Amino acid sequence: MSIRSRLVYAGRHFMPTWRYVFNLRSTLDYRKDRNDLPGEGERIVESLNRDGIALSSVERLAGLENIFLELRQAVDGLEAAHAAQLAEARSQADSDEIGRKTFLLQLLGEHPALDPESVFARLALHPQILRIANEYFGMYTQIRYYNIWHTVITLGEPRESQLWHKDREDHLILKLFVYLSDIDDGAGPFTYAPGTHFKGRIKARPQTFNENGVERWRDEEMAKILPASQWIKATGPIGTFAFADTRGCHKGGLARDKDRLVYVCLFTSPTSQAPELFIRPKMVPSLEGKAQRLALAPPARGIFA
Ligand SMILES: O=C(O)CCC(=O)C(=O)O
């Protein structure tokens, strides 16, 4: 790595330069435009700031009932259309192919086409959701990914994202998981060590091992940093909305008794260097709201955004 790349890398991982150098325009613009978040949104952002995770539901987040129903209908269709791939995923779930989550089928494909009119994009762009993401970041964020995850049962040792890890896309990273099946202990719930995100109080780092270039660790190492009794297992019924900053320590998808079905979307700052995970059409139709337009703008390549 050249000295310049090292400096840029270090700057991106240091909160003041990340915000006031790399994402200055987006931060100032948001501060100028922002309004206070109402009730449930405010509670979610407070919980994200403190713990790095917040659980809510379609009932508590008023105004999302219709789009949630639409999502469920669309996913019913996808599930039926993917019956053969699901059967294959089940037969290969316990394979230990390195670097591949054989236990996870992404129903929109590995690189879904970005379609702003689809229910999958409209949910991430919904003002209620986008306001939470933007308020948590304190800037206008971008949507880098959405998909439907169908996790199938595995019986082997935890591997890949079933082990503890931190995502690396950005300084803050917000994922929203919307539950499309009831998720209890046996369905491999997303599990989080509260306070281990950048805004959190826990600065100690667990001892890791390297799995295919990614640092991971087992429960024993995690427990040395935060006792298991304090981990948050994000169990919940259909309609649960789980928001998490996946820059903090997390794991999930170790479904032992039953499959898990969730909608996922991912928000980063405009200057995150992580590649977009969807395929962008030549022209993204212009959207009405400013936050929506910025959320689907192409990732910023320069350093001031
Ligand atoms: O499947 C899960 O719950 C874990 C997800 C995860 O590791 C991630 O989204 O980064």
PDB file of C-alpha atoms and ligand atoms in Angstrom:
ATOM      1  CA  MET A   1       0.000   0.000   0.000  1.00  0.00           C
ATOM      2  CA  SER A   2       1.428   3.454  -0.928  1.00  0.00           C
ATOM      3  CA  ILE A   3       1.770   6.156   1.752  1.00  0.00           C
ATOM      4  CA  ARG A   4      -1.120   8.075   0.181  1.00  0.00           C
ATOM      5  CA  SER A   5      -3.403   5.020   0.274  1.00  0.00           C
ATOM      6  CA  ARG A   6      -2.407   4.397   3.886  1.00  0.00           C
ATOM      7  CA  LEU A   7      -3.274   7.990   4.841  1.00  0.00           C
ATOM      8  CA  VAL A   8      -6.600   7.802   3.027  1.00  0.00           C
ATOM      9  CA  TYR A   9      -7.353   4.476   4.719  1.00  0.00           C
ATOM     10  CA  ALA A  10      -6.469   5.848   8.165  1.00  0.00           C
ATOM     11  CA  GLY A  11      -8.532   9.001   7.516  1.00  0.00           C
ATOM     12  CA  ARG A  12     -11.558   6.944   6.610  1.00  0.00           C
ATOM     13  CA  HIS A  13     -11.362   5.032   9.868  1.00  0.00           C
ATOM     14  CA  PHE A  14     -10.953   8.060  12.119  1.00  0.00           C
ATOM     15  CA  MET A  15     -14.366   9.535  12.938  1.00  0.00           C
ATOM     16  CA  PRO A  16     -13.530  13.283  12.570  1.00  0.00           C
ATOM     17  CA  THR A  17     -11.824  12.905   9.172  1.00  0.00           C
ATOM     18  CA  TRP A  18     -14.453  10.417   8.005  1.00  0.00           C
ATOM     19  CA  ARG A  19     -17.145  12.967   8.767  1.00  0.00           C
ATOM     20  CA  TYR A  20     -15.496  16.365   8.252  1.00  0.00           C
ATOM     21  CA  VAL A  21     -13.194  15.555   5.364  1.00  0.00           C
ATOM     22  CA  PHE A  22     -14.644  12.645   3.433  1.00  0.00           C
ATOM     23  CA  ASN A  23     -18.342  13.271   4.084  1.00  0.00           C
ATOM     24  CA  LEU A  24     -18.364  16.999   4.790  1.00  0.00           C
ATOM     25  CA  ARG A  25     -20.889  18.060   2.165  1.00  0.00           C
ATOM     26  CA  SER A  26     -23.333  15.327   3.046  1.00  0.00           C
ATOM     27  CA  THR A  27     -23.028  16.131   6.770  1.00  0.00           C
ATOM     28  CA  LEU A  28     -23.520  19.907   6.372  1.00  0.00           C
ATOM     29  CA  ASP A  29     -26.351  19.462   3.926  1.00  0.00           C
ATOM     30  CA  TYR A  30     -28.139  17.116   6.297  1.00  0.00           C
ATOM     31  CA  ARG A  31     -27.632  19.443   9.290  1.00  0.00           C
ATOM     32  CA  LYS A  32     -29.166  22.289   7.310  1.00  0.00           C
ATOM     33  CA  ASP A  33     -32.227  20.254   6.319  1.00  0.00           C
ATOM     34  CA  ARG A  34     -32.842  18.013   9.318  1.00  0.00           C
ATOM     35  CA  ASN A  35     -36.017  17.981  11.417  1.00  0.00           C
ATOM     36  CA  ASP A  36     -36.503  16.160  14.706  1.00  0.00           C
ATOM     37  CA  LEU A  37     -37.506  12.529  14.357  1.00  0.00           C
ATOM     38  CA  PRO A  38     -40.887  11.629  15.784  1.00  0.00           C
ATOM     39  CA  GLY A  39     -41.430   9.059  18.631  1.00  0.00           C
ATOM     40  CA  GLU A  40     -40.426   5.575  17.485  1.00  0.00           C
ATOM     41  CA  GLY A  41     -37.745   6.843  15.110  1.00  0.00           C
ATOM     42  CA  GLU A  42     -36.158   8.830  17.917  1.00  0.00           C
ATOM     43  CA  ARG A  43     -36.188   5.799  20.223  1.00  0.00           C
ATOM     44  CA  ILE A  44     -34.557   3.658  17.513  1.00  0.00           C
ATOM     45  CA  VAL A  45     -31.769   6.173  16.882  1.00  0.00           C
ATOM     46  CA  GLU A  46     -31.104   6.530  20.627  1.00  0.00           C
ATOM     47  CA  SER A  47     -30.824   2.786  20.963  1.00  0.00           C
ATOM     48  CA  LEU A  48     -28.555   2.568  17.891  1.00  0.00           C
ATOM     49  CA  ASN A  49     -26.320   5.316  19.255  1.00  0.00           C
ATOM     50  CA  ARG A  50     -26.004   3.597  22.634  1.00  0.00           C
ATOM     51  CA  ASP A  51     -26.054  -0.112  21.758  1.00  0.00           C
ATOM     52  CA  GLY A  52     -25.575  -0.330  17.986  1.00  0.00           C
ATOM     53  CA  ILE A  53     -28.852  -2.251  17.662  1.00  0.00           C
ATOM     54  CA  ALA A  54     -32.569  -1.418  17.944  1.00  0.00           C
ATOM     55  CA  LEU A  55     -35.603  -3.644  17.631  1.00  0.00           C
ATOM     56  CA  SER A  56     -38.952  -2.359  16.435  1.00  0.00           C
ATOM     57  CA  SER A  57     -41.892  -3.640  14.411  1.00  0.00           C
ATOM     58  CA  VAL A  58     -44.226  -2.793  11.579  1.00  0.00           C
ATOM     59  CA  GLU A  59     -46.870  -1.961  14.189  1.00  0.00           C
ATOM     60  CA  ARG A  60     -44.641   0.487  16.068  1.00  0.00           C
ATOM     61  CA  LEU A  61     -43.296   2.138  12.924  1.00  0.00           C
ATOM     62  CA  ALA A  62     -46.606   3.604  11.826  1.00  0.00           C
ATOM     63  CA  GLY A  63     -47.138   4.068   8.090  1.00  0.00           C
ATOM     64  CA  LEU A  64     -45.325   0.952   6.862  1.00  0.00           C
ATOM     65  CA  GLU A  65     -48.231  -1.507   7.010  1.00  0.00           C
ATOM     66  CA  ASN A  66     -49.076  -1.383   3.293  1.00  0.00           C
ATOM     67  CA  ILE A  67     -45.557  -1.657   1.986  1.00  0.00           C
ATOM     68  CA  PHE A  68     -44.907  -4.517   4.419  1.00  0.00           C
ATOM     69  CA  LEU A  69     -47.928  -6.416   3.033  1.00  0.00           C
ATOM     70  CA  GLU A  70     -46.712  -5.758  -0.488  1.00  0.00           C
ATOM     71  CA  LEU A  71     -43.276  -7.067   0.488  1.00  0.00           C
ATOM     72  CA  ARG A  72     -44.755 -10.270   1.902  1.00  0.00           C
ATOM     73  CA  GLN A  73     -46.722 -10.882  -1.278  1.00  0.00           C
ATOM     74  CA  ALA A  74     -43.669 -10.293  -3.467  1.00  0.00           C
ATOM     75  CA  VAL A  75     -41.606 -12.657  -1.323  1.00  0.00           C
ATOM     76  CA  ASP A  76     -44.278 -15.381  -1.455  1.00  0.00           C
ATOM     77  CA  GLY A  77     -43.894 -15.240  -5.244  1.00  0.00           C
ATOM     78  CA  LEU A  78     -40.092 -15.368  -5.022  1.00  0.00           C
ATOM     79  CA  GLU A  79     -40.185 -18.324  -2.663  1.00  0.00           C
ATOM     80  CA  ALA A  80     -42.423 -20.276  -5.048  1.00  0.00           C
ATOM     81  CA  ALA A  81     -40.219 -19.392  -8.021  1.00  0.00           C
ATOM     82  CA  HIS A  82     -37.073 -20.534  -6.159  1.00  0.00           C
ATOM     83  CA  ALA A  83     -38.334 -23.919  -4.938  1.00  0.00           C
ATOM     84  CA  ALA A  84     -35.665 -25.803  -6.916  1.00  0.00           C
ATOM     85  CA  GLN A  85     -32.794 -23.548  -5.781  1.00  0.00           C
ATOM     86  CA  LEU A  86     -33.992 -23.860  -2.185  1.00  0.00           C
ATOM     87  CA  ALA A  87     -33.947 -27.647  -2.405  1.00  0.00           C
ATOM     88  CA  GLU A  88     -30.399 -27.448  -3.770  1.00  0.00           C
ATOM     89  CA  ALA A  89     -29.363 -24.971  -1.048  1.00  0.00           C
ATOM     90  CA  ARG A  90     -30.672 -27.377   1.579  1.00  0.00           C
ATOM     91  CA  SER A  91     -28.640 -30.226   0.125  1.00  0.00           C
ATOM     92  CA  GLN A  92     -25.443 -28.131   0.157  1.00  0.00           C
ATOM     93  CA  ALA A  93     -25.984 -26.097   3.310  1.00  0.00           C
ATOM     94  CA  ASP A  94     -23.381 -27.960   5.355  1.00  0.00           C
ATOM     95  CA  SER A  95     -20.697 -27.941   2.680  1.00  0.00           C
ATOM     96  CA  ASP A  96     -17.625 -26.151   3.986  1.00  0.00           C
ATOM     97  CA  GLU A  97     -16.820 -24.399   0.721  1.00  0.00           C
ATOM     98  CA  ILE A  98     -14.470 -21.596   1.708  1.00  0.00           C
ATOM     99  CA  GLY A  99     -15.784 -18.053   1.390  1.00  0.00           C
ATOM    100  CA  ARG A 100     -19.335 -19.052   0.433  1.00  0.00           C
ATOM    101  CA  LYS A 101     -22.364 -18.900   2.688  1.00  0.00           C
ATOM    102  CA  THR A 102     -23.850 -22.149   1.441  1.00  0.00           C
ATOM    103  CA  PHE A 103     -26.577 -21.808   4.078  1.00  0.00           C
ATOM    104  CA  LEU A 104     -27.932 -18.579   2.588  1.00  0.00           C
ATOM    105  CA  LEU A 105     -29.939 -18.170  -0.607  1.00  0.00           C
ATOM    106  CA  GLN A 106     -30.347 -14.582  -1.801  1.00  0.00           C
ATOM    107  CA  LEU A 107     -33.683 -14.612  -3.556  1.00  0.00           C
ATOM    108  CA  LEU A 108     -32.906 -11.535  -5.669  1.00  0.00           C
ATOM    109  CA  GLY A 109     -29.605 -13.049  -6.778  1.00  0.00           C
ATOM    110  CA  GLU A 110     -26.103 -12.137  -5.638  1.00  0.00           C
ATOM    111  CA  HIS A 111     -26.211  -8.784  -7.418  1.00  0.00           C
ATOM    112  CA  PRO A 112     -29.838  -7.674  -7.650  1.00  0.00           C
ATOM    113  CA  ALA A 113     -30.759  -5.116 -10.277  1.00  0.00           C
ATOM    114  CA  LEU A 114     -31.404  -1.736  -8.725  1.00  0.00           C
ATOM    115  CA  ASP A 115     -35.036  -1.013  -9.475  1.00  0.00           C
ATOM    116  CA  PRO A 116     -36.260   2.074  -7.589  1.00  0.00           C
ATOM    117  CA  GLU A 117     -39.855   1.123  -8.316  1.00  0.00           C
ATOM    118  CA  SER A 118     -39.609  -2.339  -6.777  1.00  0.00           C
ATOM    119  CA  VAL A 119     -41.006  -2.863  -3.301  1.00  0.00           C
ATOM    120  CA  PHE A 120     -37.480  -3.840  -2.168  1.00  0.00           C
ATOM    121  CA  ALA A 121     -36.092  -0.411  -3.056  1.00  0.00           C
ATOM    122  CA  ARG A 122     -39.179   1.493  -1.957  1.00  0.00           C
ATOM    123  CA  LEU A 123     -38.979   0.003   1.534  1.00  0.00           C
ATOM    124  CA  ALA A 124     -35.349   1.142   1.959  1.00  0.00           C
ATOM    125  CA  LEU A 125     -36.315   4.539   0.515  1.00  0.00           C
ATOM    126  CA  HIS A 126     -39.395   4.900   2.709  1.00  0.00           C
ATOM    127  CA  PRO A 127     -39.148   8.260   4.537  1.00  0.00           C
ATOM    128  CA  GLN A 128     -39.561   6.561   7.935  1.00  0.00           C
ATOM    129  CA  ILE A 129     -36.594   4.267   7.268  1.00  0.00           C
ATOM    130  CA  LEU A 130     -34.361   6.721   5.474  1.00  0.00           C
ATOM    131  CA  ARG A 131     -34.814   9.327   8.207  1.00  0.00           C
ATOM    132  CA  ILE A 132     -33.625   6.819  10.788  1.00  0.00           C
ATOM    133  CA  ALA A 133     -30.560   5.947   8.686  1.00  0.00           C
ATOM    134  CA  ASN A 134     -29.717   9.603   8.018  1.00  0.00           C
ATOM    135  CA  GLU A 135     -30.203  10.644  11.632  1.00  0.00           C
ATOM    136  CA  TYR A 136     -28.007   7.791  12.863  1.00  0.00           C
ATOM    137  CA  PHE A 137     -25.220   8.799  10.459  1.00  0.00           C
ATOM    138  CA  GLY A 138     -25.859  12.543  10.871  1.00  0.00           C
ATOM    139  CA  MET A 139     -25.626  12.893   7.087  1.00  0.00           C
ATOM    140  CA  TYR A 140     -27.434  11.884   3.914  1.00  0.00           C
ATOM    141  CA  THR A 141     -26.718   8.171   3.466  1.00  0.00           C
ATOM    142  CA  GLN A 142     -26.702   5.867   0.459  1.00  0.00           C
ATOM    143  CA  ILE A 143     -28.369   2.525  -0.069  1.00  0.00           C
ATOM    144  CA  ARG A 144     -25.796  -0.007  -1.231  1.00  0.00           C
ATOM    145  CA  TYR A 145     -27.741  -3.248  -1.191  1.00  0.00           C
ATOM    146  CA  TYR A 146     -31.068  -4.913  -0.661  1.00  0.00           C
ATOM    147  CA  ASN A 147     -32.109  -8.516  -0.915  1.00  0.00           C
ATOM    148  CA  ILE A 148     -34.224 -11.283   0.544  1.00  0.00           C
ATOM    149  CA  TRP A 149     -32.248 -13.797   2.565  1.00  0.00           C
ATOM    150  CA  HIS A 150     -33.538 -17.322   2.958  1.00  0.00           C
ATOM    151  CA  THR A 151     -31.300 -19.057   5.500  1.00  0.00           C
ATOM    152  CA  VAL A 152     -31.580 -22.840   5.594  1.00  0.00           C
ATOM    153  CA  ILE A 153     -30.842 -25.215   8.466  1.00  0.00           C
ATOM    154  CA  THR A 154     -27.216 -26.213   9.077  1.00  0.00           C
ATOM    155  CA  LEU A 155     -25.946 -28.797  11.506  1.00  0.00           C
ATOM    156  CA  GLY A 156     -22.166 -28.340  11.275  1.00  0.00           C
ATOM    157  CA  GLU A 157     -19.780 -26.123  13.201  1.00  0.00           C
ATOM    158  CA  PRO A 158     -20.469 -22.361  12.822  1.00  0.00           C
ATOM    159  CA  ARG A 159     -18.625 -20.841   9.854  1.00  0.00           C
ATOM    160  CA  GLU A 160     -18.543 -17.621   7.811  1.00  0.00           C
ATOM    161  CA  SER A 161     -21.048 -15.075   9.201  1.00  0.00           C
ATOM    162  CA  GLN A 162     -22.313 -17.639  11.730  1.00  0.00           C
ATOM    163  CA  LEU A 163     -19.127 -16.715  13.638  1.00  0.00           C
ATOM    164  CA  TRP A 164     -18.589 -13.324  15.299  1.00  0.00           C
ATOM    165  CA  HIS A 165     -17.173 -10.633  13.025  1.00  0.00           C
ATOM    166  CA  LYS A 166     -17.406  -6.928  12.172  1.00  0.00           C
ATOM    167  CA  ASP A 167     -18.365  -5.659   8.723  1.00  0.00           C
ATOM    168  CA  ARG A 168     -15.875  -3.355   7.040  1.00  0.00           C
ATOM    169  CA  GLU A 169     -17.806  -1.343   4.459  1.00  0.00           C
ATOM    170  CA  ASP A 170     -17.617   1.943   6.379  1.00  0.00           C
ATOM    171  CA  HIS A 171     -17.080   3.683   9.701  1.00  0.00           C
ATOM    172  CA  LEU A 172     -20.790   3.372  10.505  1.00  0.00           C
ATOM    173  CA  ILE A 173     -22.824   0.736   8.676  1.00  0.00           C
ATOM    174  CA  LEU A 174     -26.554   0.389   9.087  1.00  0.00           C
ATOM    175  CA  LYS A 175     -28.415  -2.773   8.164  1.00  0.00           C
ATOM    176  CA  LEU A 176     -32.139  -3.196   8.454  1.00  0.00           C
ATOM    177  CA  PHE A 177     -33.565  -6.716   8.731  1.00  0.00           C
ATOM    178  CA  VAL A 178     -37.329  -7.058   8.267  1.00  0.00           C
ATOM    179  CA  TYR A 179     -38.597 -10.425   9.466  1.00  0.00           C
ATOM    180  CA  LEU A 180     -40.682 -12.398   7.003  1.00  0.00           C
ATOM    181  CA  SER A 181     -40.795 -15.494   9.196  1.00  0.00           C
ATOM    182  CA  ASP A 182     -40.982 -15.898  12.977  1.00  0.00           C
ATOM    183  CA  ILE A 183     -37.400 -15.947  14.207  1.00  0.00           C
ATOM    184  CA  ASP A 184     -36.700 -17.715  17.477  1.00  0.00           C
ATOM    185  CA  ASP A 185     -33.553 -19.304  18.848  1.00  0.00           C
ATOM    186  CA  GLY A 186     -33.790 -22.241  16.447  1.00  0.00           C
ATOM    187  CA  ALA A 187     -34.009 -20.025  13.340  1.00  0.00           C
ATOM    188  CA  GLY A 188     -30.480 -18.577  13.665  1.00  0.00           C
ATOM    189  CA  PRO A 189     -31.285 -15.100  14.967  1.00  0.00           C
ATOM    190  CA  PHE A 190     -28.962 -12.182  14.266  1.00  0.00           C
ATOM    191  CA  THR A 191     -26.947 -11.730  17.488  1.00  0.00           C
ATOM    192  CA  TYR A 192     -25.148  -8.563  18.559  1.00  0.00           C
ATOM    193  CA  ALA A 193     -22.669  -7.487  21.234  1.00  0.00           C
ATOM    194  CA  PRO A 194     -24.107  -4.096  22.275  1.00  0.00           C
ATOM    195  CA  GLY A 195     -21.672  -1.221  22.607  1.00  0.00           C
ATOM    196  CA  THR A 196     -19.024  -2.684  20.264  1.00  0.00           C
ATOM    197  CA  HIS A 197     -19.805  -0.281  17.384  1.00  0.00           C
ATOM    198  CA  PHE A 198     -17.716   2.883  16.853  1.00  0.00           C
ATOM    199  CA  LYS A 199     -20.163   5.038  18.820  1.00  0.00           C
ATOM    200  CA  GLY A 200     -20.231   2.464  21.637  1.00  0.00           C
ATOM    201  CA  ARG A 201     -18.449   2.260  24.981  1.00  0.00           C
ATOM    202  CA  ILE A 202     -16.570  -1.008  24.414  1.00  0.00           C
ATOM    203  CA  LYS A 203     -13.199  -0.368  22.829  1.00  0.00           C
ATOM    204  CA  ALA A 204     -11.478  -3.698  23.609  1.00  0.00           C
ATOM    205  CA  ARG A 205     -11.032  -5.977  20.604  1.00  0.00           C
ATOM    206  CA  PRO A 206     -11.586  -9.705  20.807  1.00  0.00           C
ATOM    207  CA  GLN A 207      -8.813 -12.077  19.861  1.00  0.00           C
ATOM    208  CA  THR A 208      -9.535 -13.189  16.335  1.00  0.00           C
ATOM    209  CA  PHE A 209      -8.550 -15.863  13.870  1.00  0.00           C
ATOM    210  CA  ASN A 210      -8.416 -15.432  10.135  1.00  0.00           C
ATOM    211  CA  GLU A 211     -11.034 -17.245   8.070  1.00  0.00           C
ATOM    212  CA  ASN A 212     -10.359 -16.687   4.396  1.00  0.00           C
ATOM    213  CA  GLY A 213      -9.026 -13.142   4.900  1.00  0.00           C
ATOM    214  CA  VAL A 214     -11.796 -12.144   7.333  1.00  0.00           C
ATOM    215  CA  GLU A 215     -11.246 -11.775  11.070  1.00  0.00           C
ATOM    216  CA  ARG A 216     -13.693 -13.904  13.034  1.00  0.00           C
ATOM    217  CA  TRP A 217     -13.971 -15.202  16.573  1.00  0.00           C
ATOM    218  CA  ARG A 218     -15.910 -17.727  18.591  1.00  0.00           C
ATOM    219  CA  ASP A 219     -18.266 -17.244  21.540  1.00  0.00           C
ATOM    220  CA  GLU A 220     -15.444 -17.858  24.057  1.00  0.00           C
ATOM    221  CA  GLU A 221     -13.426 -14.888  22.751  1.00  0.00           C
ATOM    222  CA  MET A 222     -16.505 -12.663  22.528  1.00  0.00           C
ATOM    223  CA  ALA A 223     -17.453 -13.518  26.118  1.00  0.00           C
ATOM    224  CA  LYS A 224     -14.065 -12.219  27.319  1.00  0.00           C
ATOM    225  CA  ILE A 225     -15.059  -8.773  26.024  1.00  0.00           C
ATOM    226  CA  LEU A 226     -18.777  -8.884  26.880  1.00  0.00           C
ATOM    227  CA  PRO A 227     -20.491 -11.669  28.886  1.00  0.00           C
ATOM    228  CA  ALA A 228     -22.946 -13.780  26.889  1.00  0.00           C
ATOM    229  CA  SER A 229     -25.764 -12.686  29.204  1.00  0.00           C
ATOM    230  CA  GLN A 230     -25.453  -9.200  27.653  1.00  0.00           C
ATOM    231  CA  TRP A 231     -25.524 -10.266  24.001  1.00  0.00           C
ATOM    232  CA  ILE A 232     -28.710  -9.299  22.198  1.00  0.00           C
ATOM    233  CA  LYS A 233     -30.372 -12.127  20.300  1.00  0.00           C
ATOM    234  CA  ALA A 234     -32.675 -10.394  17.864  1.00  0.00           C
ATOM    235  CA  THR A 235     -35.520 -12.890  18.030  1.00  0.00           C
ATOM    236  CA  GLY A 236     -38.999 -11.747  17.045  1.00  0.00           C
ATOM    237  CA  PRO A 237     -42.171 -12.508  15.112  1.00  0.00           C
ATOM    238  CA  ILE A 238     -42.940 -11.722  11.473  1.00  0.00           C
ATOM    239  CA  GLY A 239     -43.011  -7.939  11.142  1.00  0.00           C
ATOM    240  CA  THR A 240     -40.036  -7.309  13.455  1.00  0.00           C
ATOM    241  CA  PHE A 241     -37.715  -4.562  12.194  1.00  0.00           C
ATOM    242  CA  ALA A 242     -34.123  -5.014  13.481  1.00  0.00           C
ATOM    243  CA  PHE A 243     -31.711  -2.134  12.843  1.00  0.00           C
ATOM    244  CA  ALA A 244     -28.020  -2.785  13.526  1.00  0.00           C
ATOM    245  CA  ASP A 245     -24.699  -1.087  12.991  1.00  0.00           C
ATOM    246  CA  THR A 246     -22.813  -4.105  11.686  1.00  0.00           C
ATOM    247  CA  ARG A 247     -19.476  -2.393  12.252  1.00  0.00           C
ATOM    248  CA  GLY A 248     -20.084  -3.715  15.790  1.00  0.00           C
ATOM    249  CA  CYS A 249     -19.524  -7.384  16.705  1.00  0.00           C
ATOM    250  CA  HIS A 250     -22.262  -9.641  15.385  1.00  0.00           C
ATOM    251  CA  LYS A 251     -23.067 -13.074  14.017  1.00  0.00           C
ATOM    252  CA  GLY A 252     -26.188 -14.915  12.835  1.00  0.00           C
ATOM    253  CA  GLY A 253     -27.772 -17.426  10.528  1.00  0.00           C
ATOM    254  CA  LEU A 254     -26.995 -20.556  12.536  1.00  0.00           C
ATOM    255  CA  ALA A 255     -30.463 -21.997  11.937  1.00  0.00           C
ATOM    256  CA  ARG A 256     -30.650 -25.363  13.721  1.00  0.00           C
ATOM    257  CA  ASP A 257     -34.391 -26.114  13.690  1.00  0.00           C
ATOM    258  CA  LYS A 258     -36.077 -24.001  11.067  1.00  0.00           C
ATOM    259  CA  ASP A 259     -35.376 -21.731   8.106  1.00  0.00           C
ATOM    260  CA  ARG A 260     -35.213 -17.965   8.412  1.00  0.00           C
ATOM    261  CA  LEU A 261     -36.610 -15.472   5.900  1.00  0.00           C
ATOM    262  CA  VAL A 262     -35.679 -11.777   6.064  1.00  0.00           C
ATOM    263  CA  TYR A 263     -35.535  -8.667   3.907  1.00  0.00           C
ATOM    264  CA  VAL A 264     -32.168  -6.891   4.260  1.00  0.00           C
ATOM    265  CA  CYS A 265     -30.986  -3.461   3.181  1.00  0.00           C
ATOM    266  CA  LEU A 266     -27.713  -1.670   3.799  1.00  0.00           C
ATOM    267  CA  PHE A 267     -26.908   2.042   4.284  1.00  0.00           C
ATOM    268  CA  THR A 268     -23.427   3.585   4.207  1.00  0.00           C
ATOM    269  CA  SER A 269     -21.952   7.054   3.929  1.00  0.00           C
ATOM    270  CA  PRO A 270     -21.648   8.394   0.352  1.00  0.00           C
ATOM    271  CA  THR A 271     -17.871   7.869   0.366  1.00  0.00           C
ATOM    272  CA  SER A 272     -17.783   4.260   1.511  1.00  0.00           C
ATOM    273  CA  GLN A 273     -15.387   2.517  -0.860  1.00  0.00           C
ATOM    274  CA  ALA A 274     -17.270  -0.772  -0.640  1.00  0.00           C
ATOM    275  CA  PRO A 275     -18.599  -1.617  -4.072  1.00  0.00           C
ATOM    276  CA  GLU A 276     -22.328  -1.438  -4.586  1.00  0.00           C
ATOM    277  CA  LEU A 277     -23.803  -4.891  -4.391  1.00  0.00           C
ATOM    278  CA  PHE A 278     -26.538  -4.296  -6.910  1.00  0.00           C
ATOM    279  CA  ILE A 279     -26.439  -3.687 -10.630  1.00  0.00           C
ATOM    280  CA  ARG A 280     -27.310  -0.125 -11.501  1.00  0.00           C
ATOM    281  CA  PRO A 281     -29.421   0.600 -14.583  1.00  0.00           C
ATOM    282  CA  LYS A 282     -27.939   3.075 -17.085  1.00  0.00           C
ATOM    283  CA  MET A 283     -30.372   5.725 -15.845  1.00  0.00           C
ATOM    284  CA  VAL A 284     -31.932   5.763 -12.397  1.00  0.00           C
ATOM    285  CA  PRO A 285     -35.281   7.572 -12.714  1.00  0.00           C
ATOM    286  CA  SER A 286     -35.272  10.817 -10.781  1.00  0.00           C
ATOM    287  CA  LEU A 287     -36.965  10.448  -7.413  1.00  0.00           C
ATOM    288  CA  GLU A 288     -39.055  13.088  -5.709  1.00  0.00           C
ATOM    289  CA  GLY A 289     -37.516  13.592  -2.285  1.00  0.00           C
ATOM    290  CA  LYS A 290     -33.993  14.915  -1.770  1.00  0.00           C
ATOM    291  CA  ALA A 291     -33.101  12.164   0.725  1.00  0.00           C
ATOM    292  CA  GLN A 292     -34.369   9.542  -1.765  1.00  0.00           C
ATOM    293  CA  ARG A 293     -32.417  11.046  -4.677  1.00  0.00           C
ATOM    294  CA  LEU A 294     -29.210  11.174  -2.652  1.00  0.00           C
ATOM    295  CA  ALA A 295     -29.742   7.648  -1.319  1.00  0.00           C
ATOM    296  CA  LEU A 296     -29.613   6.284  -4.855  1.00  0.00           C
ATOM    297  CA  ALA A 297     -26.911   8.604  -6.197  1.00  0.00           C
ATOM    298  CA  PRO A 298     -23.835   6.738  -7.457  1.00  0.00           C
ATOM    299  CA  PRO A 299     -21.210   6.281  -4.728  1.00  0.00           C
ATOM    300  CA  ALA A 300     -18.950   9.344  -4.385  1.00  0.00           C
ATOM    301  CA  ARG A 301     -15.510   8.708  -5.819  1.00  0.00           C
ATOM    302  CA  GLY A 302     -13.831  11.931  -4.658  1.00  0.00           C
ATOM    303  CA  ILE A 303     -13.129  12.621  -1.034  1.00  0.00           C
ATOM    304  CA  PHE A 304     -15.597  15.468  -0.422  1.00  0.00           C
ATOM    305  CA  ALA A 305     -19.202  14.359  -0.427  1.00  0.00           C
TER     306      ALA A 305
HETATM  307  O1  LIG B   1     -27.140 -13.844   8.973  1.00  0.00           O
HETATM  308  C1  LIG B   1     -26.949 -13.117   9.943  1.00  0.00           C
HETATM  309  O2  LIG B   1     -27.774 -12.920  10.819  1.00  0.00           O
HETATM  310  C2  LIG B   1     -25.602 -12.441  10.057  1.00  0.00           C
HETATM  311  C3  LIG B   1     -25.574 -11.333   9.109  1.00  0.00           C
HETATM  312  C4  LIG B   1     -24.254 -10.706   9.001  1.00  0.00           C
HETATM  313  O3  LIG B   1     -23.250 -11.178   9.440  1.00  0.00           O
HETATM  314  C5  LIG B   1     -24.196  -9.448   8.301  1.00  0.00           C
HETATM  315  O4  LIG B   1     -25.218  -8.980   7.797  1.00  0.00           O
HETATM  316  O5  LIG B   1     -23.105  -8.865   8.253  1.00  0.00           O
END
